[in-house]
Short mmCIF file of C-alpha atoms in Angstrom, two decimals:
data_model
loop_
_atom_site.label_atom_id
_atom_site.label_comp_id
_atom_site.label_asym_id
_atom_site.label_seq_id
_atom_site.Cartn_x
_atom_site.Cartn_y
_atom_site.Cartn_z
CA MET A 1 0.86 32.86 -38.25
CA ALA A 2 -0.70 31.10 -35.21
CA THR A 3 -3.91 32.54 -33.79
CA THR A 4 -3.70 35.30 -31.25
CA GLU A 5 -7.18 34.67 -29.92
CA PRO A 6 -7.54 33.37 -26.38
CA ALA A 7 -8.69 29.72 -26.04
CA PRO A 8 -12.02 29.91 -24.31
CA GLU A 9 -12.12 26.21 -23.67
CA LEU A 10 -9.27 26.45 -21.17
CA ASP A 11 -10.82 27.68 -17.91
CA PHE A 12 -7.95 26.92 -15.50
CA TYR A 13 -10.26 27.37 -12.54
CA ASP A 14 -13.23 25.19 -13.76
CA PRO A 15 -13.57 22.16 -11.46
CA ALA A 16 -14.56 19.91 -14.41
CA PHE A 17 -11.39 21.00 -16.29
CA LEU A 18 -9.19 20.44 -13.22
CA ALA A 19 -10.65 16.95 -12.76
CA ASP A 20 -9.68 15.97 -16.31
CA PRO A 21 -7.95 18.64 -18.37
CA TYR A 22 -6.80 16.41 -21.16
CA PRO A 23 -9.92 16.44 -23.53
CA ALA A 24 -9.87 20.23 -23.45
CA LEU A 25 -6.13 20.46 -23.79
CA GLY A 26 -6.35 18.06 -26.74
CA ARG A 27 -8.93 20.12 -28.59
CA VAL A 28 -6.91 23.33 -28.19
CA ARG A 29 -3.69 21.57 -29.11
CA GLU A 30 -5.22 20.30 -32.39
CA ALA A 31 -6.64 23.81 -33.12
CA THR A 32 -3.41 25.81 -32.56
CA PRO A 33 0.16 25.27 -31.44
CA VAL A 34 0.17 28.61 -29.49
CA PHE A 35 -2.35 31.12 -28.17
CA ARG A 36 -2.50 34.16 -26.00
CA ASN A 37 -3.94 33.83 -22.60
CA GLU A 38 -5.01 37.39 -21.80
CA ALA A 39 -5.92 36.51 -18.18
CA THR A 40 -2.43 35.57 -17.30
CA GLY A 41 -0.53 37.69 -20.00
CA GLN A 42 1.18 34.51 -21.36
CA TRP A 43 1.72 32.85 -24.65
CA MET A 44 0.77 29.20 -24.15
CA LEU A 45 2.34 26.42 -26.16
CA THR A 46 0.37 23.25 -26.69
CA ARG A 47 2.57 20.80 -28.79
CA PHE A 48 5.51 18.64 -27.80
CA ALA A 49 8.06 19.90 -30.41
CA ASP A 50 7.49 23.51 -29.53
CA VAL A 51 7.66 22.86 -25.81
CA ASN A 52 10.74 20.70 -26.18
CA GLU A 53 12.47 23.29 -28.28
CA THR A 54 11.55 26.14 -26.04
CA LEU A 55 12.95 24.39 -23.02
CA ARG A 56 16.29 24.34 -24.77
CA ASP A 57 16.23 27.81 -26.35
CA ARG A 58 18.85 29.95 -24.65
CA ARG A 59 17.15 33.07 -26.01
CA LEU A 60 14.53 32.57 -23.28
CA GLY A 61 15.17 32.30 -19.49
CA ARG A 62 13.37 31.40 -16.30
CA ILE A 63 14.22 34.90 -15.00
CA TYR A 64 15.00 38.26 -16.63
CA HIS A 65 16.56 40.36 -13.92
CA HIS A 66 20.05 39.24 -14.68
CA ARG A 67 19.71 41.27 -17.85
CA TYR A 68 16.86 43.71 -17.43
CA THR A 69 15.26 45.71 -14.68
CA HIS A 70 11.61 45.26 -13.74
CA ALA A 71 10.93 48.62 -15.26
CA ASP A 72 12.65 47.60 -18.54
CA LEU A 73 10.03 44.95 -19.06
CA GLY A 74 7.16 46.84 -17.52
CA GLN A 75 6.97 44.43 -14.56
CA PRO A 76 6.20 45.57 -10.96
CA GLU A 77 8.89 45.31 -8.25
CA PRO A 78 8.68 42.16 -6.11
CA ASP A 79 6.19 42.51 -3.36
CA PRO A 80 8.09 43.09 -0.10
CA ARG A 81 5.39 41.22 1.78
CA TRP A 82 6.78 37.94 0.40
CA GLY A 83 10.34 38.61 1.08
CA SER A 84 11.15 35.21 2.63
CA PHE A 85 9.67 33.39 -0.38
CA HIS A 86 11.77 35.52 -2.75
CA GLN A 87 14.85 34.95 -0.63
CA HIS A 88 14.36 31.13 -0.78
CA GLU A 89 14.11 31.36 -4.59
CA ARG A 90 17.04 33.78 -5.03
CA TRP A 91 19.65 30.99 -5.72
CA SER A 92 17.30 28.16 -6.64
CA LEU A 93 18.59 26.24 -9.73
CA LEU A 94 15.00 26.52 -11.16
CA SER A 95 15.18 30.31 -10.98
CA LEU A 96 18.71 30.95 -12.29
CA GLU A 97 20.25 31.50 -15.63
CA PRO A 98 23.95 31.36 -16.62
CA PRO A 99 26.48 32.13 -15.39
CA ASP A 100 25.16 31.58 -11.88
CA HIS A 101 23.20 28.53 -12.85
CA THR A 102 26.21 27.05 -14.62
CA ARG A 103 28.38 27.63 -11.54
CA ILE A 104 26.00 26.28 -8.94
CA ARG A 105 24.72 23.35 -10.99
CA LYS A 106 28.32 22.25 -11.63
CA LEU A 107 29.04 22.22 -7.91
CA VAL A 108 25.75 20.51 -7.02
CA SER A 109 26.27 17.83 -9.72
CA LYS A 110 29.58 16.96 -8.16
CA VAL A 111 27.77 15.55 -5.09
CA PHE A 112 24.26 14.77 -6.40
CA THR A 113 25.14 11.91 -8.59
CA SER A 114 23.67 8.53 -9.68
CA ARG A 115 26.43 6.91 -7.55
CA SER A 116 25.20 8.80 -4.44
CA VAL A 117 21.63 7.65 -5.08
CA THR A 118 22.80 4.02 -5.51
CA ARG A 119 24.73 4.27 -2.24
CA ILE A 120 21.61 4.85 -0.25
CA GLY A 121 19.53 2.31 -2.32
CA ALA A 122 19.21 -0.10 0.58
CA VAL A 123 18.02 2.66 2.90
CA ILE A 124 15.32 3.72 0.34
CA ALA A 125 14.14 0.13 0.04
CA GLU A 126 13.94 -0.22 3.81
CA LEU A 127 11.91 2.97 4.13
CA SER A 128 9.43 1.69 1.56
CA ARG A 129 9.02 -1.73 3.25
CA GLU A 130 8.35 -0.21 6.67
CA LEU A 131 5.60 1.96 5.26
CA ILE A 132 4.17 -0.89 3.09
CA ASP A 133 3.95 -3.10 6.19
CA ARG A 134 2.24 -0.30 8.12
CA CYS A 135 -0.32 0.17 5.31
CA ARG A 136 -0.96 -3.54 5.12
CA ASP A 137 -1.78 -3.59 8.78
CA MET A 138 -4.27 -0.73 8.37
CA GLY A 139 -6.16 -2.56 5.75
CA THR A 140 -7.68 0.66 4.18
CA PHE A 141 -5.13 3.41 3.81
CA ASP A 142 -4.43 6.66 2.04
CA LEU A 143 -1.62 6.05 -0.38
CA LEU A 144 -0.56 9.66 -0.34
CA ALA A 145 -0.70 10.53 3.51
CA ASP A 146 0.17 6.96 4.82
CA TYR A 147 2.80 5.99 2.22
CA ALA A 148 3.91 8.36 -0.51
CA GLN A 149 4.41 11.58 1.49
CA ARG A 150 6.13 9.83 4.37
CA TYR A 151 8.30 7.73 2.03
CA SER A 152 9.31 10.65 -0.29
CA VAL A 153 10.15 13.24 2.30
CA ALA A 154 12.08 10.50 4.30
CA VAL A 155 14.07 9.71 1.15
CA VAL A 156 14.88 13.33 0.47
CA GLY A 157 15.69 13.82 4.04
CA GLU A 158 18.09 10.87 3.95
CA VAL A 159 19.75 12.33 0.82
CA LEU A 160 20.05 15.75 2.34
CA GLY A 161 21.05 14.59 5.89
CA VAL A 162 17.96 15.80 7.68
CA PRO A 163 17.16 13.99 10.99
CA ARG A 164 14.16 11.66 10.48
CA ALA A 165 12.38 13.40 13.41
CA ASP A 166 12.21 16.66 11.37
CA THR A 167 10.83 15.38 8.15
CA GLN A 168 7.16 16.25 9.04
CA ARG A 169 8.21 19.86 9.42
CA LEU A 170 9.87 19.80 5.98
CA LEU A 171 6.66 18.26 4.58
CA ASP A 172 4.39 21.00 6.04
CA TRP A 173 6.75 23.76 4.80
CA SER A 174 6.89 22.27 1.35
CA HIS A 175 3.08 22.00 1.07
CA ALA A 176 2.67 25.68 1.98
CA ILE A 177 5.49 27.03 -0.17
CA VAL A 178 4.59 25.32 -3.54
CA LYS A 179 1.15 26.83 -3.59
CA MET A 180 2.94 30.05 -4.49
CA TYR A 181 3.41 28.72 -8.01
CA GLU A 182 -0.25 28.48 -8.98
CA LEU A 183 -1.83 30.80 -11.58
CA SER A 184 -3.65 32.55 -8.88
CA ALA A 185 -2.88 32.45 -5.17
CA SER A 186 -4.76 34.49 -2.51
CA ASP A 187 -2.95 36.72 -0.02
CA ASP A 188 -3.76 34.18 2.69
CA VAL A 189 -2.00 31.49 0.67
CA LYS A 190 0.97 33.72 0.05
CA THR A 191 1.19 34.75 3.68
CA ARG A 192 1.36 31.03 4.79
CA ALA A 193 3.84 30.23 2.00
CA ASN A 194 6.11 33.22 3.06
CA ALA A 195 5.98 32.25 6.71
CA ALA A 196 6.83 28.65 5.78
CA ALA A 197 9.72 29.80 3.66
CA GLY A 198 11.07 31.91 6.51
CA GLU A 199 11.01 29.04 8.95
CA PHE A 200 12.53 26.63 6.37
CA ILE A 201 15.39 29.13 5.73
CA ASP A 202 16.17 29.45 9.41
CA TYR A 203 16.04 25.67 9.83
CA THR A 204 18.34 25.11 6.80
CA ARG A 205 20.97 27.65 8.12
CA GLU A 206 21.04 25.76 11.45
CA LEU A 207 21.39 22.43 9.56
CA ILE A 208 24.34 23.85 7.53
CA ALA A 209 26.13 25.00 10.72
CA ASP A 210 25.55 21.62 12.26
CA LYS A 211 27.02 19.82 9.27
CA ARG A 212 30.04 22.01 9.39
CA ARG A 213 30.63 20.99 13.00
CA SER A 214 29.86 17.39 12.39
CA PRO A 215 30.35 16.52 8.66
CA ASP A 216 28.82 13.37 7.18
CA GLU A 217 28.38 11.91 3.73
CA ARG A 218 24.93 13.51 3.08
CA LEU A 219 24.20 16.18 0.57
CA VAL A 220 24.02 19.23 2.75
CA SER A 221 27.29 18.48 4.38
CA GLN A 222 28.95 17.88 0.99
CA LEU A 223 27.49 21.04 -0.50
CA ALA A 224 29.06 22.93 2.45
CA GLN A 225 32.53 21.52 1.50
CA VAL A 226 32.49 21.14 -2.29
CA THR A 227 34.80 23.26 -4.31
CA GLU A 228 35.50 23.78 -8.09
CA ASP A 229 38.39 25.98 -9.11
CA GLY A 230 38.56 27.42 -5.64
CA GLU A 231 34.80 28.31 -5.70
CA ARG A 232 32.50 27.28 -2.93
CA LEU A 233 28.72 27.66 -2.43
CA SER A 234 27.63 30.49 -0.08
CA ASP A 235 25.23 29.63 2.69
CA ASP A 236 22.45 31.44 0.78
CA GLU A 237 23.15 29.30 -2.28
CA ILE A 238 23.15 26.13 -0.23
CA VAL A 239 19.86 27.15 1.46
CA SER A 240 18.12 27.67 -1.94
CA THR A 241 19.49 24.43 -3.28
CA THR A 242 18.46 22.39 -0.25
CA MET A 243 14.94 23.82 -0.31
CA VAL A 244 14.27 23.38 -3.98
CA LEU A 245 15.55 19.75 -3.90
CA LEU A 246 13.15 19.07 -1.13
CA GLU A 247 10.16 20.89 -2.66
CA ALA A 248 10.53 19.90 -6.29
CA GLY A 249 11.69 16.38 -5.54
CA HIS A 250 9.09 15.60 -2.93
CA GLU A 251 6.03 17.18 -4.48
CA ALA A 252 6.62 15.80 -7.92
CA THR A 253 7.38 12.36 -6.66
CA VAL A 254 4.31 12.14 -4.47
CA ASN A 255 1.99 13.44 -7.20
CA THR A 256 3.47 11.08 -9.80
CA MET A 257 2.76 8.19 -7.33
CA GLY A 258 -0.77 9.32 -6.61
CA ASN A 259 -1.64 10.20 -10.28
CA GLY A 260 0.07 7.04 -11.57
CA MET A 261 -1.50 4.67 -9.09
CA LYS A 262 -4.93 6.10 -9.87
CA ALA A 263 -4.33 5.49 -13.60
CA LEU A 264 -3.17 1.93 -12.91
CA LEU A 265 -6.35 1.11 -10.93
CA GLU A 266 -8.50 2.57 -13.64
CA HIS A 267 -6.58 0.46 -16.14
CA ARG A 268 -6.57 -2.88 -14.41
CA ASP A 269 -5.03 -4.62 -17.30
CA GLN A 270 -1.95 -2.44 -16.94
CA TRP A 271 -1.85 -3.04 -13.24
CA ARG A 272 -2.01 -6.80 -13.80
CA ARG A 273 1.12 -6.47 -16.20
CA LEU A 274 3.00 -4.98 -13.35
CA VAL A 275 1.77 -7.53 -10.77
CA ALA A 276 2.70 -10.37 -13.11
CA ASP A 277 6.13 -8.93 -13.66
CA GLU A 278 5.40 -8.77 -17.34
CA VAL A 279 6.64 -5.11 -17.30
CA ASP A 280 9.23 -3.96 -14.77
CA ALA A 281 8.56 -1.07 -12.47
CA ALA A 282 11.38 1.14 -13.85
CA THR A 283 9.87 0.90 -17.35
CA ALA A 284 6.30 1.72 -16.01
CA VAL A 285 7.62 4.74 -14.20
CA GLU A 286 8.22 6.53 -17.48
CA GLU A 287 4.61 6.16 -18.54
CA LEU A 288 3.38 7.34 -15.16
CA LEU A 289 5.44 10.55 -15.62
CA ARG A 290 4.09 11.06 -19.20
CA TRP A 291 0.38 10.18 -18.71
CA ASP A 292 -0.73 12.55 -15.93
CA SER A 293 2.04 15.13 -15.49
CA PRO A 294 2.56 16.27 -11.94
CA LEU A 295 3.84 19.55 -13.41
CA GLN A 296 1.33 20.90 -16.00
CA MET A 297 2.95 24.18 -16.81
CA PHE A 298 6.46 25.78 -16.88
CA ASP A 299 7.20 29.25 -18.06
CA ARG A 300 10.02 31.30 -19.42
CA TRP A 301 10.72 34.95 -20.43
CA VAL A 302 11.81 36.03 -23.89
CA LEU A 303 15.22 37.69 -23.39
CA GLU A 304 16.31 38.48 -27.00
CA PRO A 305 14.67 40.06 -30.02
CA GLY A 306 13.82 37.93 -33.09
CA VAL A 307 12.32 34.90 -31.24
CA GLU A 308 9.50 33.08 -33.09
CA ILE A 309 7.73 30.08 -31.78
CA ALA A 310 5.17 28.01 -33.78
CA GLY A 311 4.98 30.86 -36.25
CA GLN A 312 4.21 33.45 -33.59
CA PRO A 313 6.69 36.38 -33.45
CA LEU A 314 7.58 37.29 -29.82
CA VAL A 315 9.25 40.36 -28.25
CA VAL A 316 11.50 40.78 -25.35
CA GLY A 317 9.56 40.65 -22.15
CA ASP A 318 6.94 38.18 -23.46
CA ARG A 319 6.25 35.29 -21.17
CA VAL A 320 5.87 31.79 -22.64
CA ALA A 321 3.99 29.07 -20.82
CA MET A 322 4.64 25.50 -21.85
CA LEU A 323 1.62 23.25 -21.24
CA PHE A 324 3.40 19.96 -20.31
CA GLY A 325 0.16 17.99 -19.92
CA SER A 326 -0.90 18.92 -23.40
CA ALA A 327 2.59 18.24 -24.93
CA GLN A 328 2.76 14.79 -23.31
CA ARG A 329 -0.36 13.79 -25.15
CA ASP A 330 0.65 15.14 -28.51
CA PRO A 331 0.01 12.45 -31.21
CA ARG A 332 2.81 14.13 -33.33
CA ARG A 333 5.19 12.79 -30.78
CA PHE A 334 3.63 9.74 -29.02
CA ASP A 335 1.74 6.90 -30.79
CA HIS A 336 -1.80 6.57 -29.41
CA PRO A 337 -0.97 9.16 -26.71
CA ASP A 338 -4.28 8.73 -24.94
CA ARG A 339 -3.61 5.03 -24.42
CA PHE A 340 -2.04 4.31 -21.07
CA ASP A 341 0.62 1.73 -21.70
CA VAL A 342 3.03 0.82 -18.97
CA ALA A 343 5.39 -0.92 -21.46
CA ARG A 344 5.77 2.21 -23.55
CA GLY A 345 9.01 2.90 -21.57
CA ASP A 346 9.88 6.13 -23.36
CA PRO A 347 12.37 8.08 -21.22
CA THR A 348 12.46 11.05 -23.65
CA HIS A 349 9.27 12.63 -22.36
CA ILE A 350 9.43 16.10 -20.61
CA GLY A 351 8.36 14.96 -17.17
CA PHE A 352 11.75 16.18 -15.86
CA GLY A 353 11.84 19.27 -18.07
CA GLY A 354 14.67 19.80 -20.50
CA GLY A 355 17.64 21.92 -21.43
CA ILE A 356 19.82 23.43 -18.69
CA HIS A 357 16.86 23.12 -16.24
CA PHE A 358 16.49 19.40 -16.63
CA CYS A 359 15.77 18.03 -13.16
CA VAL A 360 19.01 17.43 -11.32
CA GLY A 361 17.17 14.98 -9.08
CA ALA A 362 15.84 12.84 -11.95
CA PRO A 363 18.02 9.73 -11.11
CA LEU A 364 16.77 9.78 -7.50
CA ALA A 365 13.10 10.36 -8.56
CA ARG A 366 13.29 7.40 -11.07
CA HIS A 367 14.90 5.16 -8.45
CA GLU A 368 12.51 6.13 -5.69
CA LEU A 369 9.42 5.69 -7.86
CA ALA A 370 10.60 2.26 -9.21
CA ILE A 371 11.12 0.92 -5.73
CA ALA A 372 7.69 2.18 -4.55
CA LEU A 373 5.92 0.83 -7.61
CA ALA A 374 7.51 -2.60 -7.35
CA ASP A 375 6.65 -2.78 -3.62
CA LEU A 376 3.14 -1.88 -4.21
CA ALA A 377 2.61 -4.33 -7.04
CA THR A 378 4.23 -7.17 -4.94
CA ASN A 379 2.37 -6.50 -1.73
CA PHE A 380 -1.07 -5.20 -3.00
CA ALA A 381 -1.81 -7.17 -6.07
CA ASN A 382 -5.65 -7.07 -5.42
CA VAL A 383 -5.83 -3.56 -4.02
CA GLU A 384 -9.06 -1.59 -4.77
CA LEU A 385 -10.13 2.06 -4.68
CA ALA A 386 -11.89 2.69 -1.43
CA ALA A 387 -13.20 6.09 -2.53
CA GLU A 388 -13.35 8.19 -5.66
CA PRO A 389 -10.14 10.20 -5.95
CA VAL A 390 -10.30 13.93 -6.14
CA TYR A 391 -7.65 16.32 -7.58
CA HIS A 392 -6.58 19.47 -5.75
CA PRO A 393 -8.30 22.52 -7.25
CA THR A 394 -5.05 23.77 -8.84
CA PHE A 395 -3.65 23.50 -12.29
CA VAL A 396 0.08 23.99 -12.32
CA ILE A 397 0.92 21.35 -9.80
CA ARG A 398 -1.45 18.41 -10.36
CA GLY A 399 -2.11 15.97 -7.64
CA LEU A 400 -4.76 14.22 -5.66
CA THR A 401 -6.06 15.26 -2.30
CA GLU A 402 -5.94 11.63 -1.16
CA LEU A 403 -6.02 8.12 -2.79
CA ARG A 404 -7.90 5.79 -0.36
CA LEU A 405 -7.11 2.11 -1.07
CA THR A 406 -8.25 -1.17 0.46
CA ALA A 407 -5.75 -4.03 0.51
CA ARG A 408 -7.34 -7.39 -0.27
#
């Protein structure tokens, strides 16, 4: 049986750990596939095979209240202070289990397709070029604030059908809301997240009403019209779907771009392979998603008796946290996992999750990242770091505060 002792090396609030968690994650992963984190009340999985299997195990779920009450599992009732945040999550694909998840994802998948992404490919490319030109004129720029954030939120806004003038508001709301997913968030952080969720909900309801009056080919308009066997999405379901596509898609894409470009500039031989077109950008994107995961942890609840993971028996109500960053560096799955290799091109990583919660926006994210990486390699072949990058002091969502670059 796996050890039940906590792993003292993993201090999720230690600045040194947050700056580079992979050595400590690697030591714990090699010591045990699973351990109990008493501070968070979670069983933590460290190895790829166990994480991959758990993502697909239908005996576990992202939520439990479709089968149990909070009292059944000894959990507190949701804090009414954060009502708007809970409302925005209520019908989110990331927070649902079948049958609701099956029904809503089926409807969303009818309009959120690879074809729909390809249809706006020229628009995505134009957005990138506009921002690349602006950064070149600046000379020294912040890749995140001046390019990645503006680019990503504009792309998602284009897909959803949000007016370009409103994208900064969406960006601000998204930044505030996602801080709720950290292991520890202060009441001040939660208050700001809840206020942002309320404003985003109101905005999205108005957007839905506008699309019903004046339909177009964008996602929100199509979600308001799509049917399957006579079923339609309710306004609440469209609101949650719209919000999660913006938050999950935007935040993950920006952090992949920042973390990945940092890695490329710290491994100049790999950057030169991209610049020389020895490795195409679409192939390199897969390694960026594996190497420094923008999502470091994803958790699930045990919903049925008899579950055992990595030799550890679990009971209904146990919470399992999958350490993506650790799993993506597991030598049992990846050859030389601590070697950054843009030609690795392995698309079977877990950067987009797995099972029924595999990211519905993966085709868009891959396309968007490939365009960005190709444009950066073409236009900034001799780019240099202008300042030492610093990561946000958070673990679950991993990303830089800024990435200042100088074009040469």
